[in-house]
């Protein structure tokens, strides 16, 4: 889509969903403020912002604990879905999730093989950079 995301789900059908995980009220508000162009593009249905290509994102969700949702529910864009998570009452180590869908983002297009290839390449290089950064930190910390 032209930006990073926390979770990208590509269905067998080729439709893609994006999920942004928020861990605090400040995190949620910072997302809307610092990534305003991204959210405008999602609303308008555009991917790579400069070229105005149709987006590959068909649905967009914010995922957050239920306590955070209760504090920001009036600030969530109308075009965004919400995934809330809360601890299970019966099993404290388990959680229950609730998904609230909103209309599909338009125009959206299916993910192509070329898109998949670019995503895998991008993920590979990001992983490689993180791995080598962590190795460099480990070498600095060694006596």
Tab-separated table of C-alpha atoms in Angstrom:
chain	number	residue	atom	x	y	z
A	1	UNK	CA	0.000	0.000	0.000
A	2	UNK	CA	3.027	2.262	0.241
A	3	UNK	CA	3.411	2.264	4.028
A	4	UNK	CA	4.245	-0.058	6.907
A	5	UNK	CA	1.557	-1.710	8.960
A	6	UNK	CA	1.400	-3.886	12.062
A	7	UNK	CA	-0.478	-6.742	10.393
A	8	UNK	CA	-1.404	-7.320	6.769
A	9	UNK	CA	-3.810	-10.134	5.997
A	10	UNK	CA	-4.067	-11.333	2.406
A	11	UNK	CA	-6.923	-13.719	1.787
A	12	UNK	CA	-6.775	-16.494	-0.805
A	13	UNK	CA	-9.150	-14.389	-2.882
A	14	UNK	CA	-6.494	-11.652	-3.072
A	15	UNK	CA	-8.246	-9.074	-0.885
A	16	UNK	CA	-6.053	-7.442	1.767
A	17	UNK	CA	-6.939	-6.219	5.259
A	18	UNK	CA	-4.730	-4.008	7.406
A	19	UNK	CA	-4.694	-4.083	11.213
A	20	UNK	CA	-3.012	-1.407	13.333
A	21	UNK	CA	-2.443	-2.522	16.931
A	22	UNK	CA	-2.786	0.221	19.548
A	23	UNK	CA	-1.524	-0.287	23.098
A	24	UNK	CA	-2.539	3.019	24.687
A	25	UNK	CA	-4.746	6.051	24.175
A	26	UNK	CA	-1.644	8.109	23.338
A	27	UNK	CA	-0.565	5.492	20.776
A	28	UNK	CA	-3.979	5.669	19.087
A	29	UNK	CA	-4.022	9.472	18.986
A	30	UNK	CA	-0.420	9.619	17.758
A	31	UNK	CA	-1.366	7.264	14.893
A	32	UNK	CA	-4.111	9.592	13.682
A	33	UNK	CA	-1.955	12.693	14.068
A	34	UNK	CA	1.378	11.553	12.626
A	35	UNK	CA	-0.077	9.352	9.887
A	36	UNK	CA	-2.836	11.682	8.724
A	37	UNK	CA	-1.858	11.299	5.047
A	38	UNK	CA	-2.037	7.518	5.320
A	39	UNK	CA	-5.521	7.660	6.837
A	40	UNK	CA	-6.666	10.189	4.256
A	41	UNK	CA	-5.404	7.842	1.543
A	42	UNK	CA	-7.254	4.911	3.130
A	43	UNK	CA	-10.449	6.954	3.271
A	44	UNK	CA	-10.049	7.997	-0.365
A	45	UNK	CA	-9.091	4.465	-1.412
A	46	UNK	CA	-5.604	5.268	-2.637
A	47	UNK	CA	-2.414	3.307	-2.129
A	48	UNK	CA	0.894	4.872	-3.027
A	49	UNK	CA	-0.019	8.424	-2.117
A	50	UNK	CA	1.875	10.267	-4.812
A	51	UNK	CA	0.598	8.171	-7.706
A	52	UNK	CA	-3.021	7.802	-6.555
A	53	UNK	CA	-3.105	4.115	-7.426
A	54	UNK	CA	-6.058	2.120	-6.136
A	55	UNK	CA	-5.219	0.771	-2.704
A	56	UNK	CA	-4.754	-2.910	-1.984
A	57	UNK	CA	-6.384	-2.383	1.427
A	58	UNK	CA	-10.021	-3.456	1.307
A	59	UNK	CA	-10.706	-3.146	5.041
A	60	UNK	CA	-8.805	-1.393	7.810
A	61	UNK	CA	-9.012	-2.190	11.529
A	62	UNK	CA	-7.688	-0.790	14.774
A	63	UNK	CA	-6.987	-3.555	17.333
A	64	UNK	CA	-6.833	-2.595	21.007
A	65	UNK	CA	-7.715	-3.674	24.529
A	66	UNK	CA	-11.338	-2.974	25.465
A	67	UNK	CA	-10.249	-0.391	28.088
A	68	UNK	CA	-8.574	1.729	25.422
A	69	UNK	CA	-11.508	1.349	23.047
A	70	UNK	CA	-13.879	2.700	25.705
A	71	UNK	CA	-11.741	5.869	25.944
A	72	UNK	CA	-11.305	6.494	22.188
A	73	UNK	CA	-14.443	5.025	20.595
A	74	UNK	CA	-15.749	8.468	19.593
A	75	UNK	CA	-12.434	9.261	17.839
A	76	UNK	CA	-12.311	6.184	15.616
A	77	UNK	CA	-12.858	7.078	11.941
A	78	UNK	CA	-16.195	5.861	10.589
A	79	UNK	CA	-14.464	3.905	7.814
A	80	UNK	CA	-12.292	1.900	10.230
A	81	UNK	CA	-13.229	-1.402	11.805
A	82	UNK	CA	-12.339	-2.239	15.387
A	83	UNK	CA	-10.995	-5.382	17.000
A	84	UNK	CA	-11.259	-5.280	20.776
A	85	UNK	CA	-9.589	-7.710	23.113
A	86	UNK	CA	-10.485	-8.407	26.727
A	87	UNK	CA	-9.371	-11.025	29.237
A	88	UNK	CA	-11.597	-14.064	29.520
A	89	UNK	CA	-13.576	-14.140	32.771
A	90	UNK	CA	-13.229	-17.926	33.026
A	91	UNK	CA	-9.563	-18.245	32.034
A	92	UNK	CA	-7.295	-15.321	33.005
A	93	UNK	CA	-4.570	-16.443	30.585
A	94	UNK	CA	-6.958	-16.355	27.612
A	95	UNK	CA	-8.525	-13.391	25.847
A	96	UNK	CA	-11.721	-12.830	23.911
A	97	UNK	CA	-11.744	-10.738	20.754
A	98	UNK	CA	-14.663	-8.917	19.163
A	99	UNK	CA	-14.554	-7.661	15.573
A	100	UNK	CA	-16.670	-4.742	14.419
A	101	UNK	CA	-16.562	-4.321	10.640
A	102	UNK	CA	-17.178	-1.166	8.704
A	103	UNK	CA	-17.775	-0.624	4.991
A	104	UNK	CA	-15.163	-1.720	2.507
A	105	UNK	CA	-12.654	0.881	1.462
A	106	UNK	CA	-13.176	1.911	-2.138
A	107	UNK	CA	-11.661	1.759	-4.605
A	108	UNK	CA	-9.628	-1.267	-3.636
A	109	UNK	CA	-7.962	-3.808	-5.843
A	110	UNK	CA	-6.824	-7.362	-5.264
A	111	UNK	CA	-3.204	-8.083	-4.411
A	112	UNK	CA	-1.263	-9.258	-7.449
A	113	UNK	CA	1.664	-11.675	-7.608
A	114	UNK	CA	3.917	-8.665	-8.234
A	115	UNK	CA	2.560	-7.009	-5.050
A	116	UNK	CA	3.225	-10.193	-3.065
A	117	UNK	CA	6.760	-10.354	-4.396
A	118	UNK	CA	7.454	-6.732	-3.410
A	119	UNK	CA	6.000	-7.318	0.061
A	120	UNK	CA	8.125	-10.411	0.639
A	121	UNK	CA	11.239	-8.592	-0.532
A	122	UNK	CA	10.468	-5.627	1.729
A	123	UNK	CA	9.827	-7.915	4.717
A	124	UNK	CA	13.056	-9.801	4.025
A	125	UNK	CA	15.158	-6.632	3.968
A	126	UNK	CA	13.455	-5.274	7.075
A	127	UNK	CA	14.107	-8.547	8.919
A	128	UNK	CA	17.711	-8.622	7.672
A	129	UNK	CA	18.323	-5.032	8.844
A	130	UNK	CA	16.786	-5.732	12.268
A	131	UNK	CA	18.822	-8.927	12.668
A	132	UNK	CA	22.104	-7.208	11.835
A	133	UNK	CA	21.263	-4.211	14.014
A	134	UNK	CA	20.648	-6.562	16.943
A	135	UNK	CA	23.924	-8.385	16.265
A	136	UNK	CA	25.793	-5.068	16.196
A	137	UNK	CA	24.243	-4.079	19.545
A	138	UNK	CA	25.219	-7.432	21.034
A	139	UNK	CA	28.847	-6.940	19.945
A	140	UNK	CA	28.939	-3.471	21.522
A	141	UNK	CA	27.601	-4.835	24.813
A	142	UNK	CA	30.186	-7.637	25.055
A	143	UNK	CA	33.126	-6.899	27.380
